[in-house]
Amino acid sequence: MGLSGSRLPRPAPCRSRAPGLHPPGTSTREPLIVTPDTPRSAPARLLSALGAFDLEHPALSLTDIARRAGLSLSTAHRLVGALAEWGALERDERGLYHVGLRLWELAALAPRGPALRQIALPYLEDLYEATHENVQLAVRDGGEVVYIEWLSGRSAVGVHIRVGARWPLHATGVGLALLAHGGAEDQEAYCAGPLASFTPYTVTEPAGLRRMLAEVRRTGVAVSSRQVTEDALSVAAPVHDPAGAVVAAVSVVVPYADAQVPVLAPAVRLAARGISRGLGWRPEP
């Protein structure tokens, strides 16, 4: 799965692209298409103002926020003022608003965000030192993975990744590891749904995806070969919480031409096991 750089690979034509599916690597949480006259509660209006920001729109004017959030200019002015006073938004010298540091402080409390990253980081660093390739940590959000940490060297294969990037589950090693350990009904629903294609090697047939998920459960690792870019392969393993549930996945991404899965798999498993133990997981004897 090669994930990097500033440009994403152009998706190949596919039966897969669901209506409204967003470009991989971007947030799917776009503002609702509403008008200033749409009835909404005060909390909904406040959240819509925050939801106006995304990867493609990190800095917005007051007018932009009002338009993207479907708010009247007067309502946007009042809400943005309150958010800025609290620290959720910050205004720069050009008069544009950005997400504020106060939100980052709150996000740091999320158990699947920085808290998980802090526990995982030493094991991710060990995996990087063992491979000197791209190392990633991701969690699941619906039908996508969200990357919460990434380590990379200068000579590592280029990947379309950043912290906070989103990709479909079936096209990535971490996504396959997470999906394979979901419930049976959840897996069937995902397999039956549209499966986006990015290269000729992306698995877009439900039967093929089911076989891949079964192999992940059998071997304990997921292998995604040339599914996002044709020059990269990833090997991933699941991370368990104290109850044994899979809450994250760790992966290493290497050049496809040099990939040695039998060598990489034990190292990735070891990193995932270390993170799991750090979270309090104790495997059965």
GROMACS .gro file of C-alpha atoms in nm:
model
  285
    1MET     CA    1   0.000   0.000   0.000
    2GLY     CA    2   0.217   0.291  -0.074
    3LEU     CA    3   0.075   0.579   0.088
    4SER     CA    4   0.299   0.975   0.040
    5GLY     CA    5   0.395   1.291  -0.121
    6SER     CA    6   0.161   1.570  -0.192
    7ARG     CA    7  -0.028   1.398  -0.473
    8LEU     CA    8  -0.244   1.092  -0.441
    9PRO     CA    9  -0.251   0.824  -0.710
   10ARG     CA   10  -0.541   0.867  -0.950
   11PRO     CA   11  -0.803   0.604  -0.863
   12ALA     CA   12  -0.855   0.348  -1.136
   13PRO     CA   13  -1.207   0.311  -1.275
   14CYS     CA   14  -1.398   0.083  -1.044
   15ARG     CA   15  -1.735  -0.052  -0.962
   16SER     CA   16  -1.638   0.062  -0.622
   17ARG     CA   17  -1.663   0.429  -0.583
   18ALA     CA   18  -1.968   0.486  -0.369
   19PRO     CA   19  -2.162   0.804  -0.434
   20GLY     CA   20  -2.008   1.077  -0.224
   21LEU     CA   21  -1.695   0.878  -0.136
   22HIS     CA   22  -1.421   1.126  -0.055
   23PRO     CA   23  -1.066   1.112  -0.189
   24PRO     CA   24  -0.857   0.877   0.028
   25GLY     CA   25  -0.637   1.049   0.278
   26THR     CA   26  -0.898   1.318   0.344
   27SER     CA   27  -1.166   1.347   0.607
   28THR     CA   28  -1.513   1.223   0.522
   29ARG     CA   29  -1.673   1.462   0.766
   30GLU     CA   30  -1.769   1.746   0.534
   31PRO     CA   31  -2.025   2.003   0.644
   32LEU     CA   32  -2.385   1.912   0.584
   33ILE     CA   33  -2.548   2.076   0.284
   34VAL     CA   34  -2.779   2.313   0.465
   35THR     CA   35  -2.896   2.670   0.437
   36PRO     CA   36  -2.908   2.940   0.702
   37ASP     CA   37  -3.281   2.869   0.731
   38THR     CA   38  -3.235   2.499   0.814
   39PRO     CA   39  -3.363   2.439   1.171
   40ARG     CA   40  -3.081   2.318   1.393
   41SER     CA   41  -3.010   2.314   1.763
   42ALA     CA   42  -2.752   2.547   1.913
   43PRO     CA   43  -2.500   2.262   1.969
   44ALA     CA   44  -2.549   2.149   1.607
   45ARG     CA   45  -2.478   2.500   1.479
   46LEU     CA   46  -2.168   2.525   1.698
   47LEU     CA   47  -2.037   2.191   1.572
   48SER     CA   48  -2.114   2.285   1.213
   49ALA     CA   49  -1.888   2.588   1.252
   50LEU     CA   50  -1.602   2.363   1.365
   51GLY     CA   51  -1.688   2.111   1.094
   52ALA     CA   52  -1.628   2.373   0.828
   53PHE     CA   53  -1.254   2.308   0.867
   54ASP     CA   54  -1.085   2.012   0.700
   55LEU     CA   55  -0.758   1.917   0.532
   56GLU     CA   56  -0.839   2.119   0.220
   57HIS     CA   57  -0.970   2.413   0.423
   58PRO     CA   58  -0.745   2.464   0.727
   59ALA     CA   59  -0.782   2.844   0.723
   60LEU     CA   60  -1.118   3.012   0.667
   61SER     CA   61  -1.262   3.361   0.677
   62LEU     CA   62  -1.578   3.429   0.872
   63THR     CA   63  -1.771   3.437   0.544
   64ASP     CA   64  -1.624   3.100   0.443
   65ILE     CA   65  -1.723   2.945   0.776
   66ALA     CA   66  -2.077   3.075   0.742
   67ARG     CA   67  -2.109   2.942   0.386
   68ARG     CA   68  -1.956   2.599   0.453
   69ALA     CA   69  -2.148   2.552   0.777
   70GLY     CA   70  -2.480   2.672   0.635
   71LEU     CA   71  -2.506   2.955   0.886
   72SER     CA   72  -2.616   3.313   0.854
   73LEU     CA   73  -2.328   3.558   0.879
   74SER     CA   74  -2.459   3.698   1.208
   75THR     CA   75  -2.491   3.351   1.361
   76ALA     CA   76  -2.144   3.253   1.238
   77HIS     CA   77  -2.002   3.575   1.386
   78ARG     CA   78  -2.151   3.496   1.725
   79LEU     CA   79  -2.044   3.131   1.727
   80VAL     CA   80  -1.694   3.193   1.594
   81GLY     CA   81  -1.646   3.465   1.854
   82ALA     CA   82  -1.739   3.223   2.131
   83LEU     CA   83  -1.515   2.950   1.990
   84ALA     CA   84  -1.222   3.189   1.956
   85GLU     CA   85  -1.269   3.320   2.310
   86TRP     CA   86  -1.264   2.963   2.444
   87GLY     CA   87  -0.959   2.872   2.234
   88ALA     CA   88  -1.119   2.630   1.990
   89LEU     CA   89  -1.038   2.869   1.704
   90GLU     CA   90  -0.752   3.114   1.656
   91ARG     CA   91  -0.738   3.415   1.422
   92ASP     CA   92  -0.421   3.502   1.231
   93GLU     CA   93  -0.289   3.838   1.113
   94ARG     CA   94  -0.481   3.803   0.784
   95GLY     CA   95  -0.809   3.768   0.969
   96LEU     CA   96  -0.842   3.398   0.885
   97TYR     CA   97  -0.944   3.143   1.146
   98HIS     CA   98  -0.762   2.817   1.226
   99VAL     CA   99  -0.836   2.530   1.462
  100GLY     CA  100  -0.709   2.637   1.803
  101LEU     CA  101  -0.465   2.478   2.044
  102ARG     CA  102  -0.741   2.418   2.299
  103LEU     CA  103  -0.894   2.154   2.072
  104TRP     CA  104  -0.557   1.982   2.040
  105GLU     CA  105  -0.534   1.971   2.419
  106LEU     CA  106  -0.874   1.802   2.435
  107ALA     CA  107  -0.788   1.560   2.154
  108ALA     CA  108  -0.481   1.454   2.351
  109LEU     CA  109  -0.719   1.292   2.602
  110ALA     CA  110  -0.870   1.060   2.340
  111PRO     CA  111  -0.780   0.698   2.428
  112ARG     CA  112  -0.743   0.608   2.058
  113GLY     CA  113  -0.531   0.914   1.980
  114PRO     CA  114  -0.227   1.057   2.156
  115ALA     CA  115  -0.274   0.832   2.461
  116LEU     CA  116  -0.243   0.522   2.243
  117ARG     CA  117   0.038   0.685   2.046
  118GLN     CA  118   0.238   0.749   2.363
  119ILE     CA  119   0.224   0.383   2.464
  120ALA     CA  120   0.297   0.264   2.112
  121LEU     CA  121   0.581   0.499   2.019
  122PRO     CA  122   0.873   0.304   2.175
  123TYR     CA  123   0.764  -0.012   1.991
  124LEU     CA  124   0.716   0.179   1.666
  125GLU     CA  125   1.067   0.321   1.704
  126ASP     CA  126   1.205  -0.030   1.760
  127LEU     CA  127   1.029  -0.150   1.445
  128TYR     CA  128   1.170   0.143   1.251
  129GLU     CA  129   1.522   0.075   1.377
  130ALA     CA  130   1.487  -0.288   1.271
  131THR     CA  131   1.365  -0.204   0.919
  132HIS     CA  132   1.442   0.164   0.843
  133GLU     CA  133   1.114   0.165   0.651
  134ASN     CA  134   0.783   0.344   0.697
  135VAL     CA  135   0.616   0.243   1.024
  136GLN     CA  136   0.252   0.331   1.088
  137LEU     CA  137  -0.008   0.307   1.363
  138ALA     CA  138  -0.377   0.335   1.279
  139VAL     CA  139  -0.723   0.294   1.429
  140ARG     CA  140  -1.055   0.224   1.264
  141ASP     CA  141  -1.333   0.475   1.210
  142GLY     CA  142  -1.626   0.315   1.029
  143GLY     CA  143  -1.513   0.188   0.691
  144GLU     CA  144  -1.177   0.367   0.706
  145VAL     CA  145  -0.850   0.365   0.893
  146VAL     CA  146  -0.720   0.684   1.053
  147TYR     CA  147  -0.343   0.710   1.095
  148ILE     CA  148  -0.239   0.840   1.436
  149GLU     CA  149   0.139   0.796   1.404
  150TRP     CA  150   0.395   0.757   1.126
  151LEU     CA  151   0.773   0.716   1.127
  152SER     CA  152   0.976   0.730   0.807
  153GLY     CA  153   1.334   0.746   0.689
  154ARG     CA  154   1.474   0.941   0.395
  155SER     CA  155   1.539   0.627   0.193
  156ALA     CA  156   1.204   0.463   0.271
  157VAL     CA  157   0.953   0.412  -0.008
  158GLY     CA  158   0.730   0.715  -0.062
  159VAL     CA  159   0.390   0.685   0.100
  160HIS     CA  160   0.074   0.896   0.082
  161ILE     CA  161   0.036   0.935   0.454
  162ARG     CA  162   0.016   1.191   0.729
  163VAL     CA  163  -0.118   1.181   1.081
  164GLY     CA  164  -0.496   1.207   1.050
  165ALA     CA  165  -0.509   1.064   0.697
  166ARG     CA  166  -0.794   0.827   0.610
  167TRP     CA  167  -0.796   0.529   0.372
  168PRO     CA  168  -1.046   0.254   0.296
  169LEU     CA  169  -0.999  -0.057   0.509
  170HIS     CA  170  -0.960  -0.308   0.227
  171ALA     CA  171  -0.673  -0.129   0.049
  172THR     CA  172  -0.431  -0.100   0.341
  173GLY     CA  173  -0.244  -0.348   0.560
  174VAL     CA  174  -0.362  -0.186   0.881
  175GLY     CA  175  -0.717  -0.175   0.745
  176LEU     CA  176  -0.715  -0.544   0.659
  177ALA     CA  177  -0.582  -0.628   1.007
  178LEU     CA  178  -0.862  -0.428   1.169
  179LEU     CA  179  -1.139  -0.553   0.942
  180ALA     CA  180  -1.034  -0.917   0.979
  181HIS     CA  181  -1.093  -0.897   1.354
  182GLY     CA  182  -1.429  -0.725   1.335
  183GLY     CA  183  -1.759  -0.907   1.372
  184ALA     CA  184  -1.880  -1.143   1.101
  185GLU     CA  185  -2.180  -0.924   1.014
  186ASP     CA  186  -1.957  -0.619   0.998
  187GLN     CA  187  -1.719  -0.794   0.760
  188GLU     CA  188  -2.000  -0.912   0.535
  189ALA     CA  189  -2.149  -0.563   0.518
  190TYR     CA  190  -1.812  -0.418   0.422
  191CYS     CA  191  -1.738  -0.687   0.163
  192ALA     CA  192  -2.079  -0.634   0.004
  193GLY     CA  193  -2.035  -0.260  -0.019
  194PRO     CA  194  -1.853  -0.059  -0.286
  195LEU     CA  195  -1.477  -0.128  -0.274
  196ALA     CA  196  -1.267   0.157  -0.412
  197SER     CA  197  -0.990   0.072  -0.660
  198PHE     CA  198  -0.657   0.256  -0.685
  199THR     CA  199  -0.437   0.022  -0.890
  200PRO     CA  200  -0.494  -0.291  -1.099
  201TYR     CA  201  -0.401  -0.488  -0.787
  202THR     CA  202  -0.660  -0.343  -0.551
  203VAL     CA  203  -0.896  -0.616  -0.434
  204THR     CA  204  -1.248  -0.507  -0.528
  205GLU     CA  205  -1.428  -0.842  -0.542
  206PRO     CA  206  -1.609  -0.952  -0.221
  207ALA     CA  207  -1.495  -1.314  -0.256
  208GLY     CA  208  -1.131  -1.208  -0.290
  209LEU     CA  209  -1.155  -0.980   0.011
  210ARG     CA  210  -1.313  -1.254   0.222
  211ARG     CA  211  -1.021  -1.484   0.136
  212MET     CA  212  -0.774  -1.214   0.236
  213LEU     CA  213  -0.947  -1.161   0.571
  214ALA     CA  214  -0.946  -1.533   0.642
  215GLU     CA  215  -0.573  -1.542   0.569
  216VAL     CA  216  -0.514  -1.253   0.809
  217ARG     CA  217  -0.689  -1.443   1.088
  218ARG     CA  218  -0.494  -1.760   1.006
  219THR     CA  219  -0.148  -1.603   0.997
  220GLY     CA  220  -0.189  -1.315   1.241
  221VAL     CA  221  -0.061  -1.061   0.986
  222ALA     CA  222  -0.215  -0.872   0.695
  223VAL     CA  223  -0.032  -0.818   0.368
  224SER     CA  224  -0.145  -0.544   0.130
  225SER     CA  225   0.052  -0.568  -0.192
  226ARG     CA  226   0.045  -0.280  -0.446
  227GLN     CA  227  -0.313  -0.195  -0.358
  228VAL     CA  228  -0.271   0.182  -0.334
  229THR     CA  229   0.047   0.235  -0.533
  230GLU     CA  230   0.220  -0.022  -0.747
  231ASP     CA  231   0.561   0.017  -0.585
  232ALA     CA  232   0.482  -0.066  -0.222
  233LEU     CA  233   0.375  -0.349   0.005
  234SER     CA  234   0.268  -0.334   0.369
  235VAL     CA  235   0.268  -0.592   0.645
  236ALA     CA  236   0.043  -0.523   0.945
  237ALA     CA  237  -0.061  -0.683   1.271
  238PRO     CA  238  -0.346  -0.612   1.516
  239VAL     CA  239  -0.313  -0.441   1.854
  240HIS     CA  240  -0.531  -0.569   2.142
  241ASP     CA  241  -0.678  -0.391   2.442
  242PRO     CA  242  -0.692  -0.547   2.792
  243ALA     CA  243  -1.011  -0.737   2.701
  244GLY     CA  244  -0.851  -0.880   2.388
  245ALA     CA  245  -1.046  -0.666   2.141
  246VAL     CA  246  -0.852  -0.531   1.843
  247VAL     CA  247  -0.831  -0.152   1.880
  248ALA     CA  248  -0.548  -0.058   1.644
  249ALA     CA  249  -0.299  -0.198   1.396
  250VAL     CA  250   0.069  -0.142   1.329
  251SER     CA  251   0.238  -0.182   0.992
  252VAL     CA  252   0.562  -0.147   0.801
  253VAL     CA  253   0.555  -0.034   0.436
  254VAL     CA  254   0.841  -0.138   0.209
  255PRO     CA  255   0.925  -0.128  -0.163
  256TYR     CA  256   0.740  -0.407  -0.338
  257ALA     CA  257   1.050  -0.514  -0.529
  258ASP     CA  258   1.247  -0.574  -0.209
  259ALA     CA  259   0.967  -0.705   0.013
  260GLN     CA  260   1.048  -1.008   0.226
  261VAL     CA  261   0.724  -1.084   0.405
  262PRO     CA  262   0.859  -1.386   0.604
  263VAL     CA  263   1.128  -1.156   0.750
  264LEU     CA  264   0.899  -0.859   0.816
  265ALA     CA  265   0.605  -1.048   0.965
  266PRO     CA  266   0.774  -1.153   1.294
  267ALA     CA  267   0.902  -0.797   1.352
  268VAL     CA  268   0.558  -0.646   1.296
  269ARG     CA  269   0.394  -0.907   1.519
  270LEU     CA  270   0.648  -0.833   1.792
  271ALA     CA  271   0.575  -0.460   1.777
  272ALA     CA  272   0.198  -0.518   1.788
  273ARG     CA  273   0.237  -0.757   2.077
  274GLY     CA  274   0.449  -0.506   2.270
  275ILE     CA  275   0.193  -0.230   2.219
  276SER     CA  276  -0.086  -0.466   2.325
  277ARG     CA  277   0.098  -0.553   2.643
  278GLY     CA  278   0.155  -0.185   2.707
  279LEU     CA  279  -0.221  -0.140   2.688
  280GLY     CA  280  -0.270  -0.414   2.945
  281TRP     CA  281  -0.342  -0.714   2.721
  282ARG     CA  282  -0.227  -1.051   2.852
  283PRO     CA  283  -0.256  -1.337   2.602
  284GLU     CA  284  -0.394  -1.664   2.722
  285PRO     CA  285  -0.123  -1.920   2.805
   0.00000   0.00000   0.00000
